[in-house]
Amino acid sequence: MTITVGARVDAAQDAEVAGLATAQASAAQRFTTAQVTNFTQRLESLHGSGWGQSSFGLTLATDDTRKMARNSNGNGVADKVINGNPLSSGMRTVGLKARRVAQAEPAASDLPDLPGAAAEQARSPWAFWVNGTISYGRERHRDADERYRFTTNGISAGVDYRVNGWITVGTGLGVSSDRSRVGNNGTRSNADSTVAVAYASMRPMQGVFVDALLGYGVLSFDSQRYITATGGMATGSRDGTQLFGSIATGLEFYRTDWMWSPYARLEFSQAKLDAYTEDGPAAHALKYFDQTARSHKAVLGARAEGKVAVRWGHIMPQVRVEYARSFDEQNEAGLAYADLADQGPAYTLRGRAMDTGRWTVGLGGRLLLRSGVELGAEYTTNIDQSNAYIGSLRLGVRVPF
């Protein structure tokens, strides 16, 4: 009688295993990006005097805040003419620096009629907002890089309070979901995240801002892995936590019909993924041990916004350019076959240590109609030095009520 014992395949060399582990760690980082993007956009709206309108999508204002957003300290959507009359002293244009107008010339008859103004003392220091982002793209990992695809959604909501002219503080919640596919054999990872965030926008002097946020949340993953040796499937679930934050500072320069702002931002994130064991054939099911992924990012960027009046409203084009340098630690994931897991990790997946530059370009705009309804959209795209590609689309609507 002859008995032949064959060695098991090194699980760390399996492209399906490596792709799945990478997809989970990357999803946690994209959750951070989605929430930082949403909260940063809110913080940007608090610059100037710190009066932030209630908003849904890009913006949502009550009828009172819509009326109040036109005085010298506002952040509203008022424009050159109110009910056919030129700007009064102390009133401002959308997104532009407050300025006093000594003598305004009569406006052209083709400018739209927009809602009127109200006194600053009538404002409420409280504001509620909702914002959302959809991202999609591909990332590279070994031989399967071209086939690693994902879609990530992030929705954030919060409430903030204007303490005084130089600081506004707030808190919010964010939920995200990610759907990643690895290869063409059915390997996938579905992930969800819920986070709580505290944030503040400080305005130490005119035209200068400092924004900060800190968030903590929980993660959950459901996975399905194609077993290369047999063609079957193994499934599993794991949980985790994430901690992230950012601090940004910059300047804002205003002109008559446009503004631009250079800025710098530092971000950090840490995701801890719990150990889990797959359900599948005994000889091929794997145990994934605890995994930690850390990332640091430095960002330099500039954004600009203009305003063009037309007969049926105002068009406000926007553009953004950023360069981000990511400093990601090399994360390791320990593996073992489930029936031998008591002996500890037998294989190690080593994720790439990233010192990667990434350019981001965003184009978008807002459309303000005569009725006060505002529509907005922004598309951003970025490509890093490894040719990974991520696109993001943000849509919003502001409806007075």
CSV table of C-alpha atoms in Angstrom, one decimal:
chain,number,residue,atom,x,y,z
A,1,MET,CA,0.0,0.0,0.0
A,2,THR,CA,1.3,3.4,-0.9
A,3,ILE,CA,0.0,6.6,0.7
A,4,THR,CA,0.9,9.9,-0.9
A,5,VAL,CA,0.5,13.1,1.1
A,6,GLY,CA,0.5,16.3,-0.9
A,7,ALA,CA,1.3,19.7,0.5
A,8,ARG,CA,-1.5,22.2,0.6
A,9,VAL,CA,-1.3,25.2,-1.7
A,10,ASP,CA,0.1,28.4,-0.2
A,11,ALA,CA,-3.1,30.4,0.3
A,12,ALA,CA,-1.2,33.7,0.2
A,13,GLN,CA,-0.3,33.1,-3.5
A,14,ASP,CA,-3.9,32.6,-4.5
A,15,ALA,CA,-5.1,35.6,-6.5
A,16,GLU,CA,-8.7,35.2,-5.3
A,17,VAL,CA,-7.6,35.2,-1.6
A,18,ALA,CA,-5.2,38.1,-2.1
A,19,GLY,CA,-7.8,40.1,-4.0
A,20,LEU,CA,-10.5,39.6,-1.4
A,21,ALA,CA,-8.2,40.6,1.5
A,22,THR,CA,-7.1,43.7,-0.4
A,23,ALA,CA,-10.7,44.6,-1.3
A,24,GLN,CA,-11.8,44.6,2.4
A,25,ALA,CA,-8.9,46.7,3.6
A,26,SER,CA,-9.4,49.1,0.6
A,27,ALA,CA,-13.1,49.4,1.3
A,28,ALA,CA,-12.4,50.6,4.8
A,29,GLN,CA,-10.2,53.3,3.4
A,30,ARG,CA,-12.8,54.4,0.8
A,31,PHE,CA,-15.3,54.7,3.6
A,32,THR,CA,-13.0,57.2,5.3
A,33,THR,CA,-12.6,59.1,2.0
A,34,ALA,CA,-16.4,59.2,1.4
A,35,GLN,CA,-17.1,60.6,4.8
A,36,VAL,CA,-14.2,63.1,4.9
A,37,THR,CA,-15.4,64.3,1.5
A,38,ASN,CA,-18.9,64.9,2.6
A,39,PHE,CA,-18.0,66.6,5.9
A,40,THR,CA,-15.3,68.7,4.2
A,41,GLN,CA,-17.8,70.0,1.8
A,42,ARG,CA,-20.0,71.0,4.7
A,43,LEU,CA,-17.1,72.7,6.4
A,44,GLU,CA,-16.3,74.7,3.2
A,45,SER,CA,-19.9,76.1,3.3
A,46,LEU,CA,-19.1,77.4,6.8
A,47,HIS,CA,-16.3,79.7,5.7
A,48,GLY,CA,-16.6,83.4,5.7
A,49,SER,CA,-18.9,84.4,8.5
A,50,GLY,CA,-19.9,80.9,9.5
A,51,TRP,CA,-23.5,81.1,8.8
A,52,GLY,CA,-24.4,77.7,7.3
A,53,GLN,CA,-27.7,77.0,5.7
A,54,SER,CA,-29.7,73.9,6.3
A,55,SER,CA,-29.1,71.7,3.3
A,56,PHE,CA,-30.0,68.5,1.6
A,57,GLY,CA,-27.6,67.1,-1.1
A,58,LEU,CA,-25.6,70.2,-1.9
A,59,THR,CA,-28.0,72.5,0.0
A,60,LEU,CA,-31.4,72.7,1.5
A,61,ALA,CA,-32.7,75.9,3.1
A,62,THR,CA,-35.9,76.8,4.9
A,63,ASP,CA,-37.9,79.7,3.6
A,64,ASP,CA,-36.5,81.8,6.5
A,65,THR,CA,-32.9,81.0,5.8
A,66,ARG,CA,-33.4,81.6,2.1
A,67,LYS,CA,-34.6,85.1,2.9
A,68,MET,CA,-31.8,85.7,5.4
A,69,ALA,CA,-28.9,84.7,3.2
A,70,ARG,CA,-28.5,88.0,1.4
A,71,ASN,CA,-26.9,90.4,3.9
A,72,SER,CA,-23.3,91.3,4.3
A,73,ASN,CA,-22.4,88.3,6.4
A,74,GLY,CA,-24.4,85.6,4.6
A,75,ASN,CA,-23.5,82.5,2.7
A,76,GLY,CA,-26.7,82.4,0.7
A,77,VAL,CA,-27.8,82.3,-2.8
A,78,ALA,CA,-28.8,86.0,-3.3
A,79,ASP,CA,-27.7,87.7,-6.4
A,80,LYS,CA,-27.7,91.0,-8.1
A,81,VAL,CA,-31.4,91.9,-8.2
A,82,ILE,CA,-34.1,91.4,-5.6
A,83,ASN,CA,-37.6,91.9,-7.1
A,84,GLY,CA,-36.1,94.1,-9.8
A,85,ASN,CA,-34.1,96.3,-7.4
A,86,PRO,CA,-30.3,96.5,-7.2
A,87,LEU,CA,-28.3,95.2,-4.2
A,88,SER,CA,-28.8,97.3,-1.1
A,89,SER,CA,-25.9,98.4,1.0
A,90,GLY,CA,-24.3,95.4,2.8
A,91,MET,CA,-25.7,92.7,0.6
A,92,ARG,CA,-23.7,90.1,-1.2
A,93,THR,CA,-23.5,87.7,-4.1
A,94,VAL,CA,-23.5,83.9,-3.9
A,95,GLY,CA,-20.2,82.4,-2.6
A,96,LEU,CA,-18.5,85.8,-2.8
A,97,LYS,CA,-17.1,88.0,-0.1
A,98,ALA,CA,-19.5,90.3,1.7
A,99,ARG,CA,-19.0,93.8,0.6
A,100,ARG,CA,-20.8,97.1,1.0
A,101,VAL,CA,-22.2,98.8,-2.2
A,102,ALA,CA,-22.3,102.5,-1.9
A,103,GLN,CA,-24.2,103.2,-5.1
A,104,ALA,CA,-25.4,100.3,-7.3
A,105,GLU,CA,-26.2,100.9,-10.9
A,106,PRO,CA,-29.6,99.6,-12.0
A,107,ALA,CA,-29.3,96.0,-13.1
A,108,ALA,CA,-30.1,94.7,-16.5
A,109,SER,CA,-33.7,93.8,-17.1
A,110,ASP,CA,-32.9,90.2,-18.0
A,111,LEU,CA,-31.6,89.3,-14.5
A,112,PRO,CA,-34.0,87.1,-12.5
A,113,ASP,CA,-36.2,88.1,-9.6
A,114,LEU,CA,-35.0,86.3,-6.5
A,115,PRO,CA,-36.2,86.2,-2.9
A,116,GLY,CA,-35.7,89.1,-0.5
A,117,ALA,CA,-33.4,89.7,2.5
A,118,ALA,CA,-33.9,89.7,6.2
A,119,ALA,CA,-32.1,91.0,9.2
A,120,GLU,CA,-29.1,89.1,10.5
A,121,GLN,CA,-30.5,89.0,14.0
A,122,ALA,CA,-33.4,86.8,12.8
A,123,ARG,CA,-31.0,84.0,11.9
A,124,SER,CA,-30.8,80.8,13.9
A,125,PRO,CA,-27.3,79.6,14.8
A,126,TRP,CA,-28.4,76.0,14.2
A,127,ALA,CA,-28.4,74.2,10.8
A,128,PHE,CA,-29.1,70.7,9.6
A,129,TRP,CA,-27.6,69.2,6.4
A,130,VAL,CA,-27.4,66.0,4.4
A,131,ASN,CA,-24.8,65.1,1.7
A,132,GLY,CA,-24.0,62.1,-0.4
A,133,THR,CA,-21.2,60.7,-2.6
A,134,ILE,CA,-21.0,57.8,-5.1
A,135,SER,CA,-17.6,56.5,-6.1
A,136,TYR,CA,-16.6,53.8,-8.5
A,137,GLY,CA,-13.4,52.6,-10.1
A,138,ARG,CA,-10.7,49.9,-10.2
A,139,GLU,CA,-7.5,49.3,-8.2
A,140,ARG,CA,-4.5,47.1,-8.9
A,141,HIS,CA,-3.3,44.1,-7.0
A,142,ARG,CA,-0.9,41.7,-8.5
A,143,ASP,CA,-2.0,39.9,-11.7
A,144,ALA,CA,-5.7,40.6,-11.0
A,145,ASP,CA,-5.4,44.4,-10.8
A,146,GLU,CA,-7.4,45.1,-13.9
A,147,ARG,CA,-10.3,43.1,-12.7
A,148,TYR,CA,-10.6,44.5,-9.2
A,149,ARG,CA,-13.7,46.8,-9.4
A,150,PHE,CA,-15.8,48.6,-6.8
A,151,THR,CA,-18.7,50.9,-6.1
A,152,THR,CA,-18.8,52.9,-2.8
A,153,ASN,CA,-21.7,55.0,-1.6
A,154,GLY,CA,-21.5,57.4,1.4
A,155,ILE,CA,-24.3,59.5,2.9
A,156,SER,CA,-23.7,61.9,5.8
A,157,ALA,CA,-26.0,64.0,7.9
A,158,GLY,CA,-25.3,66.5,10.7
A,159,VAL,CA,-26.2,69.5,12.7
A,160,ASP,CA,-24.0,72.4,13.5
A,161,TYR,CA,-24.1,75.5,15.7
A,162,ARG,CA,-22.5,78.9,15.1
A,163,VAL,CA,-20.9,79.7,18.4
A,164,ASN,CA,-19.7,83.1,17.3
A,165,GLY,CA,-18.1,84.9,14.3
A,166,TRP,CA,-14.9,82.8,14.5
A,167,ILE,CA,-16.0,79.2,15.2
A,168,THR,CA,-18.8,76.8,14.3
A,169,VAL,CA,-19.0,73.3,15.8
A,170,GLY,CA,-21.1,70.3,14.8
A,171,THR,CA,-21.7,66.6,14.9
A,172,GLY,CA,-23.1,64.1,12.4
A,173,LEU,CA,-23.5,60.5,11.4
A,174,GLY,CA,-22.5,58.8,8.2
A,175,VAL,CA,-23.4,55.5,6.5
A,176,SER,CA,-21.5,53.9,3.7
A,177,SER,CA,-21.7,50.7,1.6
A,178,ASP,CA,-19.2,49.1,-0.8
A,179,ARG,CA,-19.6,46.4,-3.4
A,180,SER,CA,-16.3,45.0,-4.7
A,181,ARG,CA,-15.7,42.3,-7.3
A,182,VAL,CA,-12.4,40.4,-7.7
A,183,GLY,CA,-11.7,38.6,-10.9
A,184,ASN,CA,-14.4,37.0,-13.0
A,185,ASN,CA,-15.1,33.9,-10.9
A,186,GLY,CA,-17.6,35.3,-8.4
A,187,THR,CA,-15.3,36.4,-5.6
A,188,ARG,CA,-16.8,39.5,-4.0
A,189,SER,CA,-16.9,41.6,-0.8
A,190,ASN,CA,-19.9,43.5,0.4
A,191,ALA,CA,-19.2,46.0,3.2
A,192,ASP,CA,-21.1,48.5,5.3
A,193,SER,CA,-20.0,51.2,7.7
A,194,THR,CA,-21.7,53.5,10.3
A,195,VAL,CA,-19.7,56.4,11.8
A,196,ALA,CA,-20.1,59.3,14.2
A,197,VAL,CA,-18.2,62.5,13.4
A,198,ALA,CA,-17.4,65.7,15.4
A,199,TYR,CA,-16.2,68.7,13.4
A,200,ALA,CA,-15.4,72.4,13.7
A,201,SER,CA,-14.7,75.3,11.4
A,202,MET,CA,-12.6,78.2,12.7
A,203,ARG,CA,-12.1,81.6,11.1
A,204,PRO,CA,-9.3,83.3,13.0
A,205,MET,CA,-9.2,86.3,10.6
A,206,GLN,CA,-10.9,87.4,7.4
A,207,GLY,CA,-10.2,85.1,4.5
A,208,VAL,CA,-8.5,82.5,6.6
A,209,PHE,CA,-10.0,79.2,7.8
A,210,VAL,CA,-9.0,76.1,9.8
A,211,ASP,CA,-11.3,73.0,9.6
A,212,ALA,CA,-11.0,69.8,11.7
A,213,LEU,CA,-13.0,66.6,12.0
A,214,LEU,CA,-12.7,63.3,14.0
A,215,GLY,CA,-14.7,60.2,13.3
A,216,TYR,CA,-15.2,56.7,14.7
A,217,GLY,CA,-17.3,53.9,13.4
A,218,VAL,CA,-18.0,50.2,13.0
A,219,LEU,CA,-17.5,48.0,9.9
A,220,SER,CA,-19.1,44.8,8.7
A,221,PHE,CA,-18.2,42.6,5.8
A,222,ASP,CA,-19.8,39.7,3.9
A,223,SER,CA,-17.5,37.8,1.5
A,224,GLN,CA,-17.7,35.1,-1.1
A,225,ARG,CA,-14.5,33.5,-2.4
A,226,TYR,CA,-14.0,31.3,-5.4
A,227,ILE,CA,-11.9,28.2,-4.5
A,228,THR,CA,-9.4,27.9,-7.3
A,229,ALA,CA,-8.6,24.2,-6.6
A,230,THR,CA,-12.2,22.9,-6.8
A,231,GLY,CA,-14.3,25.6,-8.4
A,232,GLY,CA,-16.5,25.8,-5.3
A,233,MET,CA,-17.3,28.8,-3.1
A,234,ALA,CA,-16.4,29.7,0.5
A,235,THR,CA,-18.3,32.4,2.4
A,236,GLY,CA,-17.6,34.4,5.5
A,237,SER,CA,-18.4,37.5,7.6
A,238,ARG,CA,-16.3,39.7,9.7
A,239,ASP,CA,-16.6,43.0,11.7
A,240,GLY,CA,-14.2,45.8,12.5
A,241,THR,CA,-13.8,49.4,13.6
A,242,GLN,CA,-12.4,52.5,12.0
A,243,LEU,CA,-10.9,55.8,13.3
A,244,PHE,CA,-10.2,58.8,11.1
A,245,GLY,CA,-9.7,62.5,11.1
A,246,SER,CA,-8.5,65.5,9.1
A,247,ILE,CA,-7.3,69.1,9.6
A,248,ALA,CA,-7.3,71.6,6.8
A,249,THR,CA,-6.3,75.3,6.5
A,250,GLY,CA,-6.3,77.7,3.6
A,251,LEU,CA,-7.1,81.2,2.3
A,252,GLU,CA,-10.1,82.6,0.3
A,253,PHE,CA,-9.7,85.4,-2.2
A,254,TYR,CA,-12.8,87.1,-3.5
A,255,ARG,CA,-13.5,89.1,-6.6
A,256,THR,CA,-16.7,90.6,-8.0
A,257,ASP,CA,-18.1,87.5,-9.7
A,258,TRP,CA,-15.8,84.7,-8.5
A,259,MET,CA,-13.7,83.4,-5.7
A,260,TRP,CA,-10.8,81.0,-5.4
A,261,SER,CA,-9.2,79.2,-2.4
A,262,PRO,CA,-5.8,77.4,-2.0
A,263,TYR,CA,-5.7,75.0,0.9
A,264,ALA,CA,-3.8,72.2,2.5
A,265,ARG,CA,-5.2,69.2,4.4
A,266,LEU,CA,-3.8,66.3,6.4
A,267,GLU,CA,-5.8,63.1,6.9
A,268,PHE,CA,-5.3,59.9,8.8
A,269,SER,CA,-7.3,56.6,9.0
A,270,GLN,CA,-7.0,53.3,10.8
A,271,ALA,CA,-9.2,50.3,10.2
A,272,LYS,CA,-9.0,47.2,12.4
A,273,LEU,CA,-10.6,44.1,10.9
A,274,ASP,CA,-11.6,41.2,13.2
A,275,ALA,CA,-10.6,37.6,12.6
A,276,TYR,CA,-13.1,35.3,10.9
A,277,THR,CA,-13.3,31.8,9.5
A,278,GLU,CA,-14.9,30.9,6.2
A,279,ASP,CA,-17.7,28.4,5.7
A,280,GLY,CA,-16.8,26.0,2.9
A,281,PRO,CA,-15.1,22.6,2.2
A,282,ALA,CA,-13.0,21.5,5.2
A,283,ALA,CA,-9.8,21.2,3.2
A,284,HIS,CA,-10.1,24.6,1.6
A,285,ALA,CA,-11.9,26.9,4.0
A,286,LEU,CA,-9.5,29.6,5.4
A,287,LYS,CA,-9.2,31.5,8.6
A,288,TYR,CA,-8.3,35.2,8.3
A,289,PHE,CA,-6.6,36.6,11.4
A,290,ASP,CA,-6.9,40.2,12.7
A,291,GLN,CA,-5.8,42.8,10.2
A,292,THR,CA,-4.9,46.5,10.6
A,293,ALA,CA,-4.7,49.0,7.8
A,294,ARG,CA,-3.3,52.5,8.5
A,295,SER,CA,-3.1,55.4,6.1
A,296,HIS,CA,-1.9,59.0,6.2
A,297,LYS,CA,-2.4,61.6,3.5
A,298,ALA,CA,-1.2,65.1,2.7
A,299,VAL,CA,-3.3,67.1,0.3
A,300,LEU,CA,-2.6,70.4,-1.5
A,301,GLY,CA,-5.4,71.9,-3.6
A,302,ALA,CA,-7.3,74.8,-4.9
A,303,ARG,CA,-10.9,75.4,-5.8
A,304,ALA,CA,-12.8,78.2,-7.5
A,305,GLU,CA,-16.4,79.2,-8.1
A,306,GLY,CA,-17.9,81.8,-10.4
A,307,LYS,CA,-21.4,83.3,-11.1
A,308,VAL,CA,-23.1,84.0,-14.4
A,309,ALA,CA,-26.6,85.6,-14.5
A,310,VAL,CA,-29.1,84.4,-17.2
A,311,ARG,CA,-32.7,85.1,-17.8
A,312,TRP,CA,-34.0,82.0,-15.9
A,313,GLY,CA,-31.5,82.1,-13.0
A,314,HIS,CA,-27.9,81.9,-12.2
A,315,ILE,CA,-25.2,79.4,-13.2
A,316,MET,CA,-22.3,79.0,-10.8
A,317,PRO,CA,-19.5,76.8,-12.3
A,318,GLN,CA,-17.0,75.2,-9.9
A,319,VAL,CA,-13.6,73.6,-10.4
A,320,ARG,CA,-11.2,71.9,-8.0
A,321,VAL,CA,-7.7,70.5,-8.4
A,322,GLU,CA,-5.9,68.5,-5.8
A,323,TYR,CA,-2.6,66.6,-5.4
A,324,ALA,CA,-2.6,64.0,-2.6
A,325,ARG,CA,0.4,62.1,-1.3
A,326,SER,CA,-0.6,58.9,0.5
A,327,PHE,CA,1.7,57.3,3.0
A,328,ASP,CA,0.1,53.9,3.7
A,329,GLU,CA,1.8,51.5,6.0
A,330,GLN,CA,2.4,48.0,4.7
A,331,ASN,CA,-0.4,46.0,6.2
A,332,GLU,CA,-0.2,42.2,6.8
A,333,ALA,CA,-3.0,39.7,6.9
A,334,GLY,CA,-2.3,36.3,8.5
A,335,LEU,CA,-3.9,33.2,7.0
A,336,ALA,CA,-4.3,29.5,7.8
A,337,TYR,CA,-6.5,26.6,6.7
A,338,ALA,CA,-9.4,26.5,9.0
A,339,ASP,CA,-8.7,23.0,10.3
A,340,LEU,CA,-5.2,24.0,11.2
A,341,ALA,CA,-5.9,27.5,12.5
A,342,ASP,CA,-5.1,26.5,16.2
A,343,GLN,CA,-1.5,26.6,15.3
A,344,GLY,CA,-1.7,30.3,14.2
A,345,PRO,CA,-1.1,32.0,10.9
A,346,ALA,CA,0.6,29.7,8.4
A,347,TYR,CA,0.7,32.2,5.5
A,348,THR,CA,1.0,36.0,5.4
A,349,LEU,CA,-0.4,38.4,2.9
A,350,ARG,CA,1.6,41.5,2.6
A,351,GLY,CA,-0.2,44.5,1.2
A,352,ARG,CA,1.8,47.1,-0.7
A,353,ALA,CA,3.3,49.9,1.3
A,354,MET,CA,2.1,53.0,-0.6
A,355,ASP,CA,3.9,56.2,-1.0
A,356,THR,CA,1.7,57.2,-3.9
A,357,GLY,CA,0.8,60.5,-5.5
A,358,ARG,CA,-2.7,61.0,-6.8
A,359,TRP,CA,-4.1,63.9,-8.9
A,360,THR,CA,-7.8,64.8,-8.6
A,361,VAL,CA,-9.7,67.1,-10.9
A,362,GLY,CA,-13.3,68.1,-10.2
A,363,LEU,CA,-15.8,69.9,-12.4
A,364,GLY,CA,-19.3,70.9,-11.5
A,365,GLY,CA,-21.6,73.7,-10.8
A,366,ARG,CA,-24.9,74.9,-9.3
A,367,LEU,CA,-28.0,76.1,-11.1
A,368,LEU,CA,-30.2,78.6,-9.2
A,369,LEU,CA,-33.6,79.1,-10.7
A,370,ARG,CA,-35.9,82.0,-10.2
A,371,SER,CA,-38.1,80.0,-7.9
A,372,GLY,CA,-35.2,79.6,-5.5
A,373,VAL,CA,-34.7,75.9,-6.4
A,374,GLU,CA,-31.0,75.0,-6.7
A,375,LEU,CA,-29.6,72.0,-8.6
A,376,GLY,CA,-26.0,70.9,-8.2
A,377,ALA,CA,-23.6,68.3,-9.5
A,378,GLU,CA,-19.9,67.7,-9.3
A,379,TYR,CA,-17.8,65.0,-10.9
A,380,THR,CA,-14.2,64.2,-9.8
A,381,THR,CA,-11.7,61.8,-11.3
A,382,ASN,CA,-8.3,60.8,-10.1
A,383,ILE,CA,-5.5,58.6,-11.3
A,384,ASP,CA,-2.5,57.6,-9.1
A,385,GLN,CA,1.0,56.6,-10.1
A,386,SER,CA,0.0,52.9,-10.2
A,387,ASN,CA,-2.8,53.8,-12.7
A,388,ALA,CA,-5.5,53.0,-10.2
A,389,TYR,CA,-8.7,54.9,-11.2
A,390,ILE,CA,-11.5,56.3,-9.0
A,391,GLY,CA,-14.3,58.5,-10.2
A,392,SER,CA,-16.9,60.2,-7.9
A,393,LEU,CA,-20.2,61.8,-8.6
A,394,ARG,CA,-22.1,64.1,-6.2
A,395,LEU,CA,-25.6,65.2,-6.9
A,396,GLY,CA,-27.8,67.5,-4.9
A,397,VAL,CA,-30.9,69.7,-4.9
A,398,ARG,CA,-32.0,72.6,-2.8
A,399,VAL,CA,-35.7,73.2,-2.4
A,400,PRO,CA,-37.0,76.1,-0.4
A,401,PHE,CA,-39.9,75.4,2.0
